[in-house]
Amino acid sequence: MGQASYTVSPAQGGWVIHHGGEVSRSYDNAEAAFDAACAAARQAIRDGRAVDVAVDIARRPDEGFGHRAIGENLVRPANGRTA
């Protein structure tokens, strides 16, 4: 069924998601945009598509991620235990 690609990148005044030649609305921070991209990616997976989610690492120096790795909640269970 194809592949869905989502790229989160900085934009004037916030962060946006690039997908299918279009640009999303602006998000206040990279983490919010990443979460929205992952939500869209989950739907694409349900639709049977391969998914690629990327984050442009050229972020503004003042932008933080709340002292956790981007996507940590996707690879680490909520209870903190590892498999």
PDB file of C-alpha atoms in Angstrom:
ATOM      1  CA  MET A   1       0.000   0.000   0.000  1.00  0.00           C
ATOM      2  CA  GLY A   2       2.972   2.361  -0.016  1.00  0.00           C
ATOM      3  CA  GLN A   3       4.877   4.297   2.565  1.00  0.00           C
ATOM      4  CA  ALA A   4       3.937   7.269   4.717  1.00  0.00           C
ATOM      5  CA  SER A   5       6.768   9.648   5.642  1.00  0.00           C
ATOM      6  CA  TYR A   6       6.525  12.297   8.336  1.00  0.00           C
ATOM      7  CA  THR A   7       9.326  14.777   9.038  1.00  0.00           C
ATOM      8  CA  VAL A   8       9.228  17.132  12.008  1.00  0.00           C
ATOM      9  CA  SER A   9      11.272  20.286  11.481  1.00  0.00           C
ATOM     10  CA  PRO A  10      11.671  23.748  12.958  1.00  0.00           C
ATOM     11  CA  ALA A  11       9.761  26.576  11.307  1.00  0.00           C
ATOM     12  CA  GLN A  12       9.334  30.227  12.071  1.00  0.00           C
ATOM     13  CA  GLY A  13       7.480  30.425  15.361  1.00  0.00           C
ATOM     14  CA  GLY A  14       7.331  26.704  16.072  1.00  0.00           C
ATOM     15  CA  TRP A  15       7.606  23.217  14.616  1.00  0.00           C
ATOM     16  CA  VAL A  16       5.789  21.630  11.677  1.00  0.00           C
ATOM     17  CA  ILE A  17       5.270  18.198  10.142  1.00  0.00           C
ATOM     18  CA  HIS A  18       6.016  17.644   6.460  1.00  0.00           C
ATOM     19  CA  HIS A  19       3.946  14.868   4.912  1.00  0.00           C
ATOM     20  CA  GLY A  20       2.919  14.150   1.334  1.00  0.00           C
ATOM     21  CA  GLY A  21       4.201  17.480   0.033  1.00  0.00           C
ATOM     22  CA  GLU A  22       2.151  19.404   2.598  1.00  0.00           C
ATOM     23  CA  VAL A  23       3.040  21.194   5.820  1.00  0.00           C
ATOM     24  CA  SER A  24       1.007  20.887   9.017  1.00  0.00           C
ATOM     25  CA  ARG A  25      -0.073  23.629  11.326  1.00  0.00           C
ATOM     26  CA  SER A  26       2.597  24.986  13.660  1.00  0.00           C
ATOM     27  CA  TYR A  27       3.225  23.286  17.006  1.00  0.00           C
ATOM     28  CA  ASP A  28       4.739  25.071  20.013  1.00  0.00           C
ATOM     29  CA  ASN A  29       7.580  22.594  20.445  1.00  0.00           C
ATOM     30  CA  ALA A  30       9.272  19.664  18.776  1.00  0.00           C
ATOM     31  CA  GLU A  31       7.805  17.121  21.151  1.00  0.00           C
ATOM     32  CA  ALA A  32       4.216  18.171  20.409  1.00  0.00           C
ATOM     33  CA  ALA A  33       4.871  17.958  16.666  1.00  0.00           C
ATOM     34  CA  PHE A  34       6.556  14.566  17.103  1.00  0.00           C
ATOM     35  CA  ASP A  35       3.578  13.247  19.084  1.00  0.00           C
ATOM     36  CA  ALA A  36       1.203  14.433  16.343  1.00  0.00           C
ATOM     37  CA  ALA A  37       3.374  12.818  13.653  1.00  0.00           C
ATOM     38  CA  CYS A  38       3.353   9.542  15.594  1.00  0.00           C
ATOM     39  CA  ALA A  39      -0.429   9.673  15.923  1.00  0.00           C
ATOM     40  CA  ALA A  40      -0.708  10.050  12.144  1.00  0.00           C
ATOM     41  CA  ALA A  41       1.849   7.267  11.676  1.00  0.00           C
ATOM     42  CA  ARG A  42      -0.177   4.907  13.873  1.00  0.00           C
ATOM     43  CA  GLN A  43      -3.179   5.444  11.609  1.00  0.00           C
ATOM     44  CA  ALA A  44      -1.045   4.788   8.524  1.00  0.00           C
ATOM     45  CA  ILE A  45       0.128   1.513  10.097  1.00  0.00           C
ATOM     46  CA  ARG A  46      -3.498   0.522  10.716  1.00  0.00           C
ATOM     47  CA  ASP A  47      -4.116   1.236   7.026  1.00  0.00           C
ATOM     48  CA  GLY A  48      -1.340  -1.235   6.132  1.00  0.00           C
ATOM     49  CA  ARG A  49       1.320   1.273   5.123  1.00  0.00           C
ATOM     50  CA  ALA A  50       5.020   1.307   5.957  1.00  0.00           C
ATOM     51  CA  VAL A  51       5.926   4.335   8.068  1.00  0.00           C
ATOM     52  CA  ASP A  52       8.933   6.611   8.450  1.00  0.00           C
ATOM     53  CA  VAL A  53       9.004   9.327  11.147  1.00  0.00           C
ATOM     54  CA  ALA A  54      12.013  11.640  11.292  1.00  0.00           C
ATOM     55  CA  VAL A  55      12.955  14.693  13.313  1.00  0.00           C
ATOM     56  CA  ASP A  56      15.198  17.393  11.865  1.00  0.00           C
ATOM     57  CA  ILE A  57      18.009  17.583  14.421  1.00  0.00           C
ATOM     58  CA  ALA A  58      18.850  21.151  13.439  1.00  0.00           C
ATOM     59  CA  ARG A  59      16.685  22.417  16.278  1.00  0.00           C
ATOM     60  CA  ARG A  60      16.826  25.838  17.819  1.00  0.00           C
ATOM     61  CA  PRO A  61      19.303  26.058  20.704  1.00  0.00           C
ATOM     62  CA  ASP A  62      16.566  27.070  23.156  1.00  0.00           C
ATOM     63  CA  GLU A  63      14.358  24.091  22.315  1.00  0.00           C
ATOM     64  CA  GLY A  64      14.370  21.250  24.814  1.00  0.00           C
ATOM     65  CA  PHE A  65      12.594  17.942  25.110  1.00  0.00           C
ATOM     66  CA  GLY A  66      11.767  17.826  28.811  1.00  0.00           C
ATOM     67  CA  HIS A  67      14.945  15.892  29.663  1.00  0.00           C
ATOM     68  CA  ARG A  68      13.915  12.748  27.816  1.00  0.00           C
ATOM     69  CA  ALA A  69      14.801  11.337  24.455  1.00  0.00           C
ATOM     70  CA  ILE A  70      12.490  11.993  21.552  1.00  0.00           C
ATOM     71  CA  GLY A  71      10.234   8.997  21.193  1.00  0.00           C
ATOM     72  CA  GLU A  72      11.218   7.515  24.526  1.00  0.00           C
ATOM     73  CA  ASN A  73       7.577   6.751  25.249  1.00  0.00           C
ATOM     74  CA  LEU A  74       7.458   4.666  22.058  1.00  0.00           C
ATOM     75  CA  VAL A  75      10.357   2.387  22.988  1.00  0.00           C
ATOM     76  CA  ARG A  76      10.108   2.275  26.755  1.00  0.00           C
ATOM     77  CA  PRO A  77       7.002   0.879  28.451  1.00  0.00           C
ATOM     78  CA  ALA A  78       5.086   3.248  30.713  1.00  0.00           C
ATOM     79  CA  ASN A  79       6.036   1.165  33.756  1.00  0.00           C
ATOM     80  CA  GLY A  80       9.730   1.828  33.038  1.00  0.00           C
ATOM     81  CA  ARG A  81      10.653  -1.857  32.829  1.00  0.00           C
ATOM     82  CA  THR A  82      12.516  -3.171  29.842  1.00  0.00           C
ATOM     83  CA  ALA A  83      11.765  -6.429  28.128  1.00  0.00           C
TER      84      ALA A  83
END
